[in-house]
């Protein structure tokens, strides 16, 4: 089991579950009006808070769906013994990301940190969409190994918000950087860090050194 890297499923499940609980509790119970998040924004005349609130809730729910579905798609027993279930999980994962593109882009237009953060989020969304579509098209062509590689890249970007939170927290609390510049740095670095880790894992796997 450890030879094919399946042991990684356990930390992925843990991260996905803990992040889902944290995100849903924080944004739908503790601060459902997003007042703490909004206090750092520079809000212009064109900002529609009611629409923004609806779309960020949609964005969060779809992102959490993708985060929870992702690890299930990597479970070998499901993939081999329950291929229909594996395909259904894949459809849920890919569908939640495709449906999330427009809410994500709208929310990014009003990102904390202004234009620089907006561009970072736009690039994150573009990379997320590209990797996910490639994962879908490769499996449609029955390119199983290529599909697996693109799914790993896609899920790495799916977890970008986790890394954003950690990087922002470290820069803000540990290094004393003000929240907004720390957030902007986190927006740009989160998906780059995750893709770097994913590519490193894929390279080790190709060289036969990964678990």
mmCIF file with all atom_site columns, C-alpha atoms in Angstrom:
data_model
loop_
_atom_site.group_PDB
_atom_site.id
_atom_site.type_symbol
_atom_site.label_atom_id
_atom_site.label_alt_id
_atom_site.label_comp_id
_atom_site.label_asym_id
_atom_site.label_entity_id
_atom_site.label_seq_id
_atom_site.pdbx_PDB_ins_code
_atom_site.Cartn_x
_atom_site.Cartn_y
_atom_site.Cartn_z
_atom_site.occupancy
_atom_site.B_iso_or_equiv
_atom_site.pdbx_formal_charge
_atom_site.auth_seq_id
_atom_site.auth_comp_id
_atom_site.auth_asym_id
_atom_site.auth_atom_id
_atom_site.pdbx_PDB_model_num
ATOM 1   C CA . UNK A 1 1   ? 0.000   0.000  0.000   1.00 0.00 ? 1   UNK A CA 1
ATOM 2   C CA . UNK A 1 2   ? 2.742   2.452  0.881   1.00 0.00 ? 2   UNK A CA 1
ATOM 3   C CA . UNK A 1 3   ? 4.542   1.837  -2.395  1.00 0.00 ? 3   UNK A CA 1
ATOM 4   C CA . UNK A 1 4   ? 1.950   3.680  -4.433  1.00 0.00 ? 4   UNK A CA 1
ATOM 5   C CA . UNK A 1 5   ? 1.724   6.672  -2.097  1.00 0.00 ? 5   UNK A CA 1
ATOM 6   C CA . UNK A 1 6   ? -1.746  5.788  -0.844  1.00 0.00 ? 6   UNK A CA 1
ATOM 7   C CA . UNK A 1 7   ? -0.680  6.573  2.731   1.00 0.00 ? 7   UNK A CA 1
ATOM 8   C CA . UNK A 1 8   ? -0.960  10.251 1.730   1.00 0.00 ? 8   UNK A CA 1
ATOM 9   C CA . UNK A 1 9   ? -4.734  9.833  1.637   1.00 0.00 ? 9   UNK A CA 1
ATOM 10  C CA . UNK A 1 10  ? -4.893  9.918  5.442   1.00 0.00 ? 10  UNK A CA 1
ATOM 11  C CA . UNK A 1 11  ? -3.312  13.367 5.952   1.00 0.00 ? 11  UNK A CA 1
ATOM 12  C CA . UNK A 1 12  ? -5.296  14.656 2.965   1.00 0.00 ? 12  UNK A CA 1
ATOM 13  C CA . UNK A 1 13  ? -8.544  13.459 4.552   1.00 0.00 ? 13  UNK A CA 1
ATOM 14  C CA . UNK A 1 14  ? -7.559  15.046 7.858   1.00 0.00 ? 14  UNK A CA 1
ATOM 15  C CA . UNK A 1 15  ? -6.627  18.380 6.263   1.00 0.00 ? 15  UNK A CA 1
ATOM 16  C CA . UNK A 1 16  ? -9.784  18.397 4.143   1.00 0.00 ? 16  UNK A CA 1
ATOM 17  C CA . UNK A 1 17  ? -12.099 17.611 7.049   1.00 0.00 ? 17  UNK A CA 1
ATOM 18  C CA . UNK A 1 18  ? -10.477 20.049 9.485   1.00 0.00 ? 18  UNK A CA 1
ATOM 19  C CA . UNK A 1 19  ? -10.465 22.840 6.915   1.00 0.00 ? 19  UNK A CA 1
ATOM 20  C CA . UNK A 1 20  ? -14.097 22.220 5.988   1.00 0.00 ? 20  UNK A CA 1
ATOM 21  C CA . UNK A 1 21  ? -15.149 22.359 9.647   1.00 0.00 ? 21  UNK A CA 1
ATOM 22  C CA . UNK A 1 22  ? -13.065 25.478 10.271  1.00 0.00 ? 22  UNK A CA 1
ATOM 23  C CA . UNK A 1 23  ? -14.330 27.298 7.170   1.00 0.00 ? 23  UNK A CA 1
ATOM 24  C CA . UNK A 1 24  ? -18.000 26.435 7.582   1.00 0.00 ? 24  UNK A CA 1
ATOM 25  C CA . UNK A 1 25  ? -18.005 27.217 11.309  1.00 0.00 ? 25  UNK A CA 1
ATOM 26  C CA . UNK A 1 26  ? -16.164 30.512 10.868  1.00 0.00 ? 26  UNK A CA 1
ATOM 27  C CA . UNK A 1 27  ? -18.154 31.833 7.911   1.00 0.00 ? 27  UNK A CA 1
ATOM 28  C CA . UNK A 1 28  ? -21.643 30.466 8.588   1.00 0.00 ? 28  UNK A CA 1
ATOM 29  C CA . UNK A 1 29  ? -21.814 30.429 12.391  1.00 0.00 ? 29  UNK A CA 1
ATOM 30  C CA . UNK A 1 30  ? -19.187 32.637 14.041  1.00 0.00 ? 30  UNK A CA 1
ATOM 31  C CA . UNK A 1 31  ? -19.244 35.507 11.537  1.00 0.00 ? 31  UNK A CA 1
ATOM 32  C CA . UNK A 1 32  ? -22.021 34.919 8.983   1.00 0.00 ? 32  UNK A CA 1
ATOM 33  C CA . UNK A 1 33  ? -21.964 38.579 7.908   1.00 0.00 ? 33  UNK A CA 1
ATOM 34  C CA . UNK A 1 34  ? -18.202 38.442 7.171   1.00 0.00 ? 34  UNK A CA 1
ATOM 35  C CA . UNK A 1 35  ? -17.712 41.605 9.223   1.00 0.00 ? 35  UNK A CA 1
ATOM 36  C CA . UNK A 1 36  ? -14.152 40.730 10.263  1.00 0.00 ? 36  UNK A CA 1
ATOM 37  C CA . UNK A 1 37  ? -13.202 40.021 6.655   1.00 0.00 ? 37  UNK A CA 1
ATOM 38  C CA . UNK A 1 38  ? -14.893 43.151 5.293   1.00 0.00 ? 38  UNK A CA 1
ATOM 39  C CA . UNK A 1 39  ? -13.113 45.460 7.739   1.00 0.00 ? 39  UNK A CA 1
ATOM 40  C CA . UNK A 1 40  ? -9.880  45.091 5.754   1.00 0.00 ? 40  UNK A CA 1
ATOM 41  C CA . UNK A 1 41  ? -11.437 45.888 2.372   1.00 0.00 ? 41  UNK A CA 1
ATOM 42  C CA . UNK A 1 42  ? -11.345 49.203 0.564   1.00 0.00 ? 42  UNK A CA 1
ATOM 43  C CA . UNK A 1 43  ? -14.970 49.346 -0.496  1.00 0.00 ? 43  UNK A CA 1
ATOM 44  C CA . UNK A 1 44  ? -15.844 51.575 -3.456  1.00 0.00 ? 44  UNK A CA 1
ATOM 45  C CA . UNK A 1 45  ? -19.172 52.888 -4.697  1.00 0.00 ? 45  UNK A CA 1
ATOM 46  C CA . UNK A 1 46  ? -19.647 49.921 -7.041  1.00 0.00 ? 46  UNK A CA 1
ATOM 47  C CA . UNK A 1 47  ? -19.449 47.345 -4.257  1.00 0.00 ? 47  UNK A CA 1
ATOM 48  C CA . UNK A 1 48  ? -22.689 45.408 -3.830  1.00 0.00 ? 48  UNK A CA 1
ATOM 49  C CA . UNK A 1 49  ? -22.339 43.877 -0.380  1.00 0.00 ? 49  UNK A CA 1
ATOM 50  C CA . UNK A 1 50  ? -25.503 41.791 -0.628  1.00 0.00 ? 50  UNK A CA 1
ATOM 51  C CA . UNK A 1 51  ? -24.417 40.190 -3.928  1.00 0.00 ? 51  UNK A CA 1
ATOM 52  C CA . UNK A 1 52  ? -20.856 39.760 -2.650  1.00 0.00 ? 52  UNK A CA 1
ATOM 53  C CA . UNK A 1 53  ? -22.134 37.989 0.482   1.00 0.00 ? 53  UNK A CA 1
ATOM 54  C CA . UNK A 1 54  ? -24.281 35.582 -1.550  1.00 0.00 ? 54  UNK A CA 1
ATOM 55  C CA . UNK A 1 55  ? -21.476 34.772 -3.989  1.00 0.00 ? 55  UNK A CA 1
ATOM 56  C CA . UNK A 1 56  ? -18.791 34.303 -1.351  1.00 0.00 ? 56  UNK A CA 1
ATOM 57  C CA . UNK A 1 57  ? -21.102 31.855 0.422   1.00 0.00 ? 57  UNK A CA 1
ATOM 58  C CA . UNK A 1 58  ? -21.586 29.963 -2.852  1.00 0.00 ? 58  UNK A CA 1
ATOM 59  C CA . UNK A 1 59  ? -17.817 30.109 -3.420  1.00 0.00 ? 59  UNK A CA 1
ATOM 60  C CA . UNK A 1 60  ? -17.110 28.688 0.035   1.00 0.00 ? 60  UNK A CA 1
ATOM 61  C CA . UNK A 1 61  ? -19.654 25.850 -0.228  1.00 0.00 ? 61  UNK A CA 1
ATOM 62  C CA . UNK A 1 62  ? -18.384 24.777 -3.652  1.00 0.00 ? 62  UNK A CA 1
ATOM 63  C CA . UNK A 1 63  ? -14.744 25.022 -2.538  1.00 0.00 ? 63  UNK A CA 1
ATOM 64  C CA . UNK A 1 64  ? -15.445 22.897 0.547   1.00 0.00 ? 64  UNK A CA 1
ATOM 65  C CA . UNK A 1 65  ? -17.221 20.347 -1.670  1.00 0.00 ? 65  UNK A CA 1
ATOM 66  C CA . UNK A 1 66  ? -14.125 20.087 -3.885  1.00 0.00 ? 66  UNK A CA 1
ATOM 67  C CA . UNK A 1 67  ? -11.814 19.868 -0.876  1.00 0.00 ? 67  UNK A CA 1
ATOM 68  C CA . UNK A 1 68  ? -13.811 16.983 0.620   1.00 0.00 ? 68  UNK A CA 1
ATOM 69  C CA . UNK A 1 69  ? -14.333 15.134 -2.681  1.00 0.00 ? 69  UNK A CA 1
ATOM 70  C CA . UNK A 1 70  ? -10.681 15.356 -3.746  1.00 0.00 ? 70  UNK A CA 1
ATOM 71  C CA . UNK A 1 71  ? -9.135  12.769 -1.408  1.00 0.00 ? 71  UNK A CA 1
ATOM 72  C CA . UNK A 1 72  ? -11.919 10.278 -2.190  1.00 0.00 ? 72  UNK A CA 1
ATOM 73  C CA . UNK A 1 73  ? -10.873 10.377 -5.835  1.00 0.00 ? 73  UNK A CA 1
ATOM 74  C CA . UNK A 1 74  ? -7.406  9.162  -4.884  1.00 0.00 ? 74  UNK A CA 1
ATOM 75  C CA . UNK A 1 75  ? -8.596  6.136  -2.918  1.00 0.00 ? 75  UNK A CA 1
ATOM 76  C CA . UNK A 1 76  ? -7.412  3.080  -4.862  1.00 0.00 ? 76  UNK A CA 1
ATOM 77  C CA . UNK A 1 77  ? -10.050 0.698  -3.471  1.00 0.00 ? 77  UNK A CA 1
ATOM 78  C CA . UNK A 1 78  ? -12.834 2.950  -4.720  1.00 0.00 ? 78  UNK A CA 1
ATOM 79  C CA . UNK A 1 79  ? -11.113 3.511  -8.056  1.00 0.00 ? 79  UNK A CA 1
ATOM 80  C CA . UNK A 1 80  ? -10.544 -0.198 -8.686  1.00 0.00 ? 80  UNK A CA 1
ATOM 81  C CA . UNK A 1 81  ? -13.505 -1.893 -7.005  1.00 0.00 ? 81  UNK A CA 1
ATOM 82  C CA . UNK A 1 82  ? -16.157 0.822  -7.371  1.00 0.00 ? 82  UNK A CA 1
ATOM 83  C CA . UNK A 1 83  ? -15.417 2.579  -10.679 1.00 0.00 ? 83  UNK A CA 1
ATOM 84  C CA . UNK A 1 84  ? -18.956 3.993  -10.927 1.00 0.00 ? 84  UNK A CA 1
ATOM 85  C CA . UNK A 1 85  ? -18.569 5.599  -7.500  1.00 0.00 ? 85  UNK A CA 1
ATOM 86  C CA . UNK A 1 86  ? -15.134 6.893  -8.496  1.00 0.00 ? 86  UNK A CA 1
ATOM 87  C CA . UNK A 1 87  ? -16.638 8.527  -11.594 1.00 0.00 ? 87  UNK A CA 1
ATOM 88  C CA . UNK A 1 88  ? -19.421 10.072 -9.523  1.00 0.00 ? 88  UNK A CA 1
ATOM 89  C CA . UNK A 1 89  ? -16.904 11.517 -7.059  1.00 0.00 ? 89  UNK A CA 1
ATOM 90  C CA . UNK A 1 90  ? -14.927 12.883 -9.998  1.00 0.00 ? 90  UNK A CA 1
ATOM 91  C CA . UNK A 1 91  ? -18.025 14.549 -11.420 1.00 0.00 ? 91  UNK A CA 1
ATOM 92  C CA . UNK A 1 92  ? -18.794 16.148 -8.056  1.00 0.00 ? 92  UNK A CA 1
ATOM 93  C CA . UNK A 1 93  ? -15.210 17.380 -7.739  1.00 0.00 ? 93  UNK A CA 1
ATOM 94  C CA . UNK A 1 94  ? -14.920 18.750 -11.284 1.00 0.00 ? 94  UNK A CA 1
ATOM 95  C CA . UNK A 1 95  ? -18.461 20.125 -11.263 1.00 0.00 ? 95  UNK A CA 1
ATOM 96  C CA . UNK A 1 96  ? -17.941 22.019 -8.009  1.00 0.00 ? 96  UNK A CA 1
ATOM 97  C CA . UNK A 1 97  ? -14.841 23.684 -9.470  1.00 0.00 ? 97  UNK A CA 1
ATOM 98  C CA . UNK A 1 98  ? -16.442 24.583 -12.803 1.00 0.00 ? 98  UNK A CA 1
ATOM 99  C CA . UNK A 1 99  ? -19.469 26.059 -11.019 1.00 0.00 ? 99  UNK A CA 1
ATOM 100 C CA . UNK A 1 100 ? -17.119 27.975 -8.736  1.00 0.00 ? 100 UNK A CA 1
ATOM 101 C CA . UNK A 1 101 ? -15.283 29.887 -11.465 1.00 0.00 ? 101 UNK A CA 1
ATOM 102 C CA . UNK A 1 102 ? -17.738 32.782 -11.782 1.00 0.00 ? 102 UNK A CA 1
ATOM 103 C CA . UNK A 1 103 ? -18.304 33.250 -8.006  1.00 0.00 ? 103 UNK A CA 1
ATOM 104 C CA . UNK A 1 104 ? -14.544 33.070 -7.462  1.00 0.00 ? 104 UNK A CA 1
ATOM 105 C CA . UNK A 1 105 ? -13.842 35.696 -10.119 1.00 0.00 ? 105 UNK A CA 1
ATOM 106 C CA . UNK A 1 106 ? -16.514 38.046 -8.769  1.00 0.00 ? 106 UNK A CA 1
ATOM 107 C CA . UNK A 1 107 ? -15.201 37.743 -5.228  1.00 0.00 ? 107 UNK A CA 1
ATOM 108 C CA . UNK A 1 108 ? -11.665 38.304 -6.552  1.00 0.00 ? 108 UNK A CA 1
ATOM 109 C CA . UNK A 1 109 ? -12.737 41.598 -8.128  1.00 0.00 ? 109 UNK A CA 1
ATOM 110 C CA . UNK A 1 110 ? -13.206 42.946 -4.609  1.00 0.00 ? 110 UNK A CA 1
ATOM 111 C CA . UNK A 1 111 ? -10.236 41.177 -3.016  1.00 0.00 ? 111 UNK A CA 1
ATOM 112 C CA . UNK A 1 112 ? -8.555  42.561 0.081   1.00 0.00 ? 112 UNK A CA 1
ATOM 113 C CA . UNK A 1 113 ? -5.388  44.263 -1.136  1.00 0.00 ? 113 UNK A CA 1
ATOM 114 C CA . UNK A 1 114 ? -6.854  45.717 -4.317  1.00 0.00 ? 114 UNK A CA 1
ATOM 115 C CA . UNK A 1 115 ? -5.701  45.124 -7.876  1.00 0.00 ? 115 UNK A CA 1
ATOM 116 C CA . UNK A 1 116 ? -2.543  43.171 -7.043  1.00 0.00 ? 116 UNK A CA 1
ATOM 117 C CA . UNK A 1 117 ? -4.538  40.671 -4.997  1.00 0.00 ? 117 UNK A CA 1
ATOM 118 C CA . UNK A 1 118 ? -7.235  40.531 -7.686  1.00 0.00 ? 118 UNK A CA 1
ATOM 119 C CA . UNK A 1 119 ? -4.679  39.608 -10.362 1.00 0.00 ? 119 UNK A CA 1
ATOM 120 C CA . UNK A 1 120 ? -3.230  36.937 -8.056  1.00 0.00 ? 120 UNK A CA 1
ATOM 121 C CA . UNK A 1 121 ? -6.669  35.419 -7.523  1.00 0.00 ? 121 UNK A CA 1
ATOM 122 C CA . UNK A 1 122 ? -7.439  35.572 -11.249 1.00 0.00 ? 122 UNK A CA 1
ATOM 123 C CA . UNK A 1 123 ? -4.248  33.631 -12.005 1.00 0.00 ? 123 UNK A CA 1
ATOM 124 C CA . UNK A 1 124 ? -5.050  31.141 -9.238  1.00 0.00 ? 124 UNK A CA 1
ATOM 125 C CA . UNK A 1 125 ? -8.521  30.572 -10.739 1.00 0.00 ? 125 UNK A CA 1
ATOM 126 C CA . UNK A 1 126 ? -7.080  30.216 -14.254 1.00 0.00 ? 126 UNK A CA 1
ATOM 127 C CA . UNK A 1 127 ? -4.525  27.614 -13.120 1.00 0.00 ? 127 UNK A CA 1
ATOM 128 C CA . UNK A 1 128 ? -7.206  25.811 -11.093 1.00 0.00 ? 128 UNK A CA 1
ATOM 129 C CA . UNK A 1 129 ? -9.557  25.667 -14.078 1.00 0.00 ? 129 UNK A CA 1
ATOM 130 C CA . UNK A 1 130 ? -6.811  24.612 -16.513 1.00 0.00 ? 130 UNK A CA 1
ATOM 131 C CA . UNK A 1 131 ? -5.528  21.770 -14.308 1.00 0.00 ? 131 UNK A CA 1
ATOM 132 C CA . UNK A 1 132 ? -9.072  20.533 -13.653 1.00 0.00 ? 132 UNK A CA 1
ATOM 133 C CA . UNK A 1 133 ? -10.086 20.604 -17.326 1.00 0.00 ? 133 UNK A CA 1
ATOM 134 C CA . UNK A 1 134 ? -6.856  18.778 -18.236 1.00 0.00 ? 134 UNK A CA 1
ATOM 135 C CA . UNK A 1 135 ? -7.683  16.133 -15.627 1.00 0.00 ? 135 UNK A CA 1
ATOM 136 C CA . UNK A 1 136 ? -11.078 15.665 -17.266 1.00 0.00 ? 136 UNK A CA 1
ATOM 137 C CA . UNK A 1 137 ? -9.871  15.622 -20.886 1.00 0.00 ? 137 UNK A CA 1
ATOM 138 C CA . UNK A 1 138 ? -7.044  13.168 -20.190 1.00 0.00 ? 138 UNK A CA 1
ATOM 139 C CA . UNK A 1 139 ? -9.344  10.619 -18.575 1.00 0.00 ? 139 UNK A CA 1
ATOM 140 C CA . UNK A 1 140 ? -11.786 11.015 -21.462 1.00 0.00 ? 140 UNK A CA 1
ATOM 141 C CA . UNK A 1 141 ? -8.884  9.956  -23.689 1.00 0.00 ? 141 UNK A CA 1
ATOM 142 C CA . UNK A 1 142 ? -8.155  7.081  -21.271 1.00 0.00 ? 142 UNK A CA 1
ATOM 143 C CA . UNK A 1 143 ? -4.762  8.580  -20.393 1.00 0.00 ? 143 UNK A CA 1
ATOM 144 C CA . UNK A 1 144 ? -4.923  7.321  -16.831 1.00 0.00 ? 144 UNK A CA 1
ATOM 145 C CA . UNK A 1 145 ? -1.460  8.346  -15.642 1.00 0.00 ? 145 UNK A CA 1
ATOM 146 C CA . UNK A 1 146 ? -1.760  11.825 -17.152 1.00 0.00 ? 146 UNK A CA 1
ATOM 147 C CA . UNK A 1 147 ? -5.199  12.116 -15.525 1.00 0.00 ? 147 UNK A CA 1
ATOM 148 C CA . UNK A 1 148 ? -3.710  11.242 -12.147 1.00 0.00 ? 148 UNK A CA 1
ATOM 149 C CA . UNK A 1 149 ? -0.944  13.849 -12.541 1.00 0.00 ? 149 UNK A CA 1
ATOM 150 C CA . UNK A 1 150 ? -3.400  16.589 -13.483 1.00 0.00 ? 150 UNK A CA 1
ATOM 151 C CA . UNK A 1 151 ? -5.729  15.640 -10.623 1.00 0.00 ? 151 UNK A CA 1
ATOM 152 C CA . UNK A 1 152 ? -2.827  16.008 -8.208  1.00 0.00 ? 152 UNK A CA 1
ATOM 153 C CA . UNK A 1 153 ? -2.078  19.458 -9.633  1.00 0.00 ? 153 UNK A CA 1
ATOM 154 C CA . UNK A 1 154 ? -5.751  20.407 -9.536  1.00 0.00 ? 154 UNK A CA 1
ATOM 155 C CA . UNK A 1 155 ? -6.152  19.325 -5.924  1.00 0.00 ? 155 UNK A CA 1
ATOM 156 C CA . UNK A 1 156 ? -2.972  21.172 -4.973  1.00 0.00 ? 156 UNK A CA 1
ATOM 157 C CA . UNK A 1 157 ? -4.610  24.371 -6.207  1.00 0.00 ? 157 UNK A CA 1
ATOM 158 C CA . UNK A 1 158 ? -7.870  23.416 -4.498  1.00 0.00 ? 158 UNK A CA 1
ATOM 159 C CA . UNK A 1 159 ? -5.911  23.492 -1.234  1.00 0.00 ? 159 UNK A CA 1
ATOM 160 C CA . UNK A 1 160 ? -4.452  26.934 -2.016  1.00 0.00 ? 160 UNK A CA 1
ATOM 161 C CA . UNK A 1 161 ? -6.800  28.689 0.406   1.00 0.00 ? 161 UNK A CA 1
ATOM 162 C CA . UNK A 1 162 ? -5.441  26.538 3.238   1.00 0.00 ? 162 UNK A CA 1
ATOM 163 C CA . UNK A 1 163 ? -1.923  27.678 2.390   1.00 0.00 ? 163 UNK A CA 1
ATOM 164 C CA . UNK A 1 164 ? -3.103  31.286 2.002   1.00 0.00 ? 164 UNK A CA 1
ATOM 165 C CA . UNK A 1 165 ? -4.448  31.191 5.547   1.00 0.00 ? 165 UNK A CA 1
ATOM 166 C CA . UNK A 1 166 ? -1.219  29.725 6.952   1.00 0.00 ? 166 UNK A CA 1
ATOM 167 C CA . UNK A 1 167 ? 1.105   32.098 5.059   1.00 0.00 ? 167 UNK A CA 1
ATOM 168 C CA . UNK A 1 168 ? -1.011  35.118 6.000   1.00 0.00 ? 168 UNK A CA 1
ATOM 169 C CA . UNK A 1 169 ? -1.069  34.049 9.645   1.00 0.00 ? 169 UNK A CA 1
ATOM 170 C CA . UNK A 1 170 ? 2.696   33.506 9.761   1.00 0.00 ? 170 UNK A CA 1
ATOM 171 C CA . UNK A 1 171 ? 3.513   36.837 8.082   1.00 0.00 ? 171 UNK A CA 1
ATOM 172 C CA . UNK A 1 172 ? 0.998   38.716 10.215  1.00 0.00 ? 172 UNK A CA 1
ATOM 173 C CA . UNK A 1 173 ? 1.564   37.136 13.619  1.00 0.00 ? 173 UNK A CA 1
ATOM 174 C CA . UNK A 1 174 ? 5.109   35.765 13.501  1.00 0.00 ? 174 UNK A CA 1
ATOM 175 C CA . UNK A 1 175 ? 6.802   38.484 11.425  1.00 0.00 ? 175 UNK A CA 1
ATOM 176 C CA . UNK A 1 176 ? 4.619   41.429 12.382  1.00 0.00 ? 176 UNK A CA 1
ATOM 177 C CA . UNK A 1 177 ? 3.675   42.350 8.826   1.00 0.00 ? 177 UNK A CA 1
ATOM 178 C CA . UNK A 1 178 ? 0.451   44.307 8.526   1.00 0.00 ? 178 UNK A CA 1
ATOM 179 C CA . UNK A 1 179 ? -2.562  42.233 7.581   1.00 0.00 ? 179 UNK A CA 1
ATOM 180 C CA . UNK A 1 180 ? -3.202  43.610 4.080   1.00 0.00 ? 180 UNK A CA 1
ATOM 181 C CA . UNK A 1 181 ? 0.347   43.317 2.643   1.00 0.00 ? 181 UNK A CA 1
ATOM 182 C CA . UNK A 1 182 ? 0.648   39.920 4.327   1.00 0.00 ? 182 UNK A CA 1
ATOM 183 C CA . UNK A 1 183 ? -2.596  38.880 2.656   1.00 0.00 ? 183 UNK A CA 1
ATOM 184 C CA . UNK A 1 184 ? -1.436  40.036 -0.782  1.00 0.00 ? 184 UNK A CA 1
ATOM 185 C CA . UNK A 1 185 ? 1.801   38.063 -0.461  1.00 0.00 ? 185 UNK A CA 1
ATOM 186 C CA . UNK A 1 186 ? -0.208  35.036 0.675   1.00 0.00 ? 186 UNK A CA 1
ATOM 187 C CA . UNK A 1 187 ? -2.561  35.322 -2.333  1.00 0.00 ? 187 UNK A CA 1
ATOM 188 C CA . UNK A 1 188 ? 0.338   35.116 -4.767  1.00 0.00 ? 188 UNK A CA 1
ATOM 189 C CA . UNK A 1 189 ? 2.415   32.560 -2.915  1.00 0.00 ? 189 UNK A CA 1
ATOM 190 C CA . UNK A 1 190 ? -0.281  30.069 -1.836  1.00 0.00 ? 190 UNK A CA 1
ATOM 191 C CA . UNK A 1 191 ? -0.947  28.449 -5.211  1.00 0.00 ? 191 UNK A CA 1
ATOM 192 C CA . UNK A 1 192 ? 2.721   28.677 -6.252  1.00 0.00 ? 192 UNK A CA 1
ATOM 193 C CA . UNK A 1 193 ? 3.817   26.874 -3.076  1.00 0.00 ? 193 UNK A CA 1
ATOM 194 C CA . UNK A 1 194 ? 1.191   24.159 -3.532  1.00 0.00 ? 194 UNK A CA 1
ATOM 195 C CA . UNK A 1 195 ? 2.073   23.596 -7.189  1.00 0.00 ? 195 UNK A CA 1
ATOM 196 C CA . UNK A 1 196 ? 5.777   23.472 -6.294  1.00 0.00 ? 196 UNK A CA 1
ATOM 197 C CA . UNK A 1 197 ? 5.066   20.765 -3.707  1.00 0.00 ? 197 UNK A CA 1
ATOM 198 C CA . UNK A 1 198 ? 2.839   18.867 -6.166  1.00 0.00 ? 198 UNK A CA 1
ATOM 199 C CA . UNK A 1 199 ? 5.455   18.969 -8.919  1.00 0.00 ? 199 UNK A CA 1
ATOM 200 C CA . UNK A 1 200 ? 8.121   17.857 -6.468  1.00 0.00 ? 200 UNK A CA 1
ATOM 201 C CA . UNK A 1 201 ? 5.988   14.891 -5.454  1.00 0.00 ? 201 UNK A CA 1
ATOM 202 C CA . UNK A 1 202 ? 5.283   14.001 -9.084  1.00 0.00 ? 202 UNK A CA 1
ATOM 203 C CA . UNK A 1 203 ? 8.980   14.150 -9.925  1.00 0.00 ? 203 UNK A CA 1
ATOM 204 C CA . UNK A 1 204 ? 9.861   11.906 -6.993  1.00 0.00 ? 204 UNK A CA 1
ATOM 205 C CA . UNK A 1 205 ? 7.101   9.548  -8.023  1.00 0.00 ? 205 UNK A CA 1
ATOM 206 C CA . UNK A 1 206 ? 8.399   9.376  -11.589 1.00 0.00 ? 206 UNK A CA 1
ATOM 207 C CA . UNK A 1 207 ? 11.867  8.631  -10.265 1.00 0.00 ? 207 UNK A CA 1
ATOM 208 C CA . UNK A 1 208 ? 10.478  5.805  -8.141  1.00 0.00 ? 208 UNK A CA 1
ATOM 209 C CA . UNK A 1 209 ? 11.405  7.548  -4.867  1.00 0.00 ? 209 UNK A CA 1
ATOM 210 C CA . UNK A 1 210 ? 7.934   8.560  -3.732  1.00 0.00 ? 210 UNK A CA 1
ATOM 211 C CA . UNK A 1 211 ? 6.076   6.311  -1.325  1.00 0.00 ? 211 UNK A CA 1
#
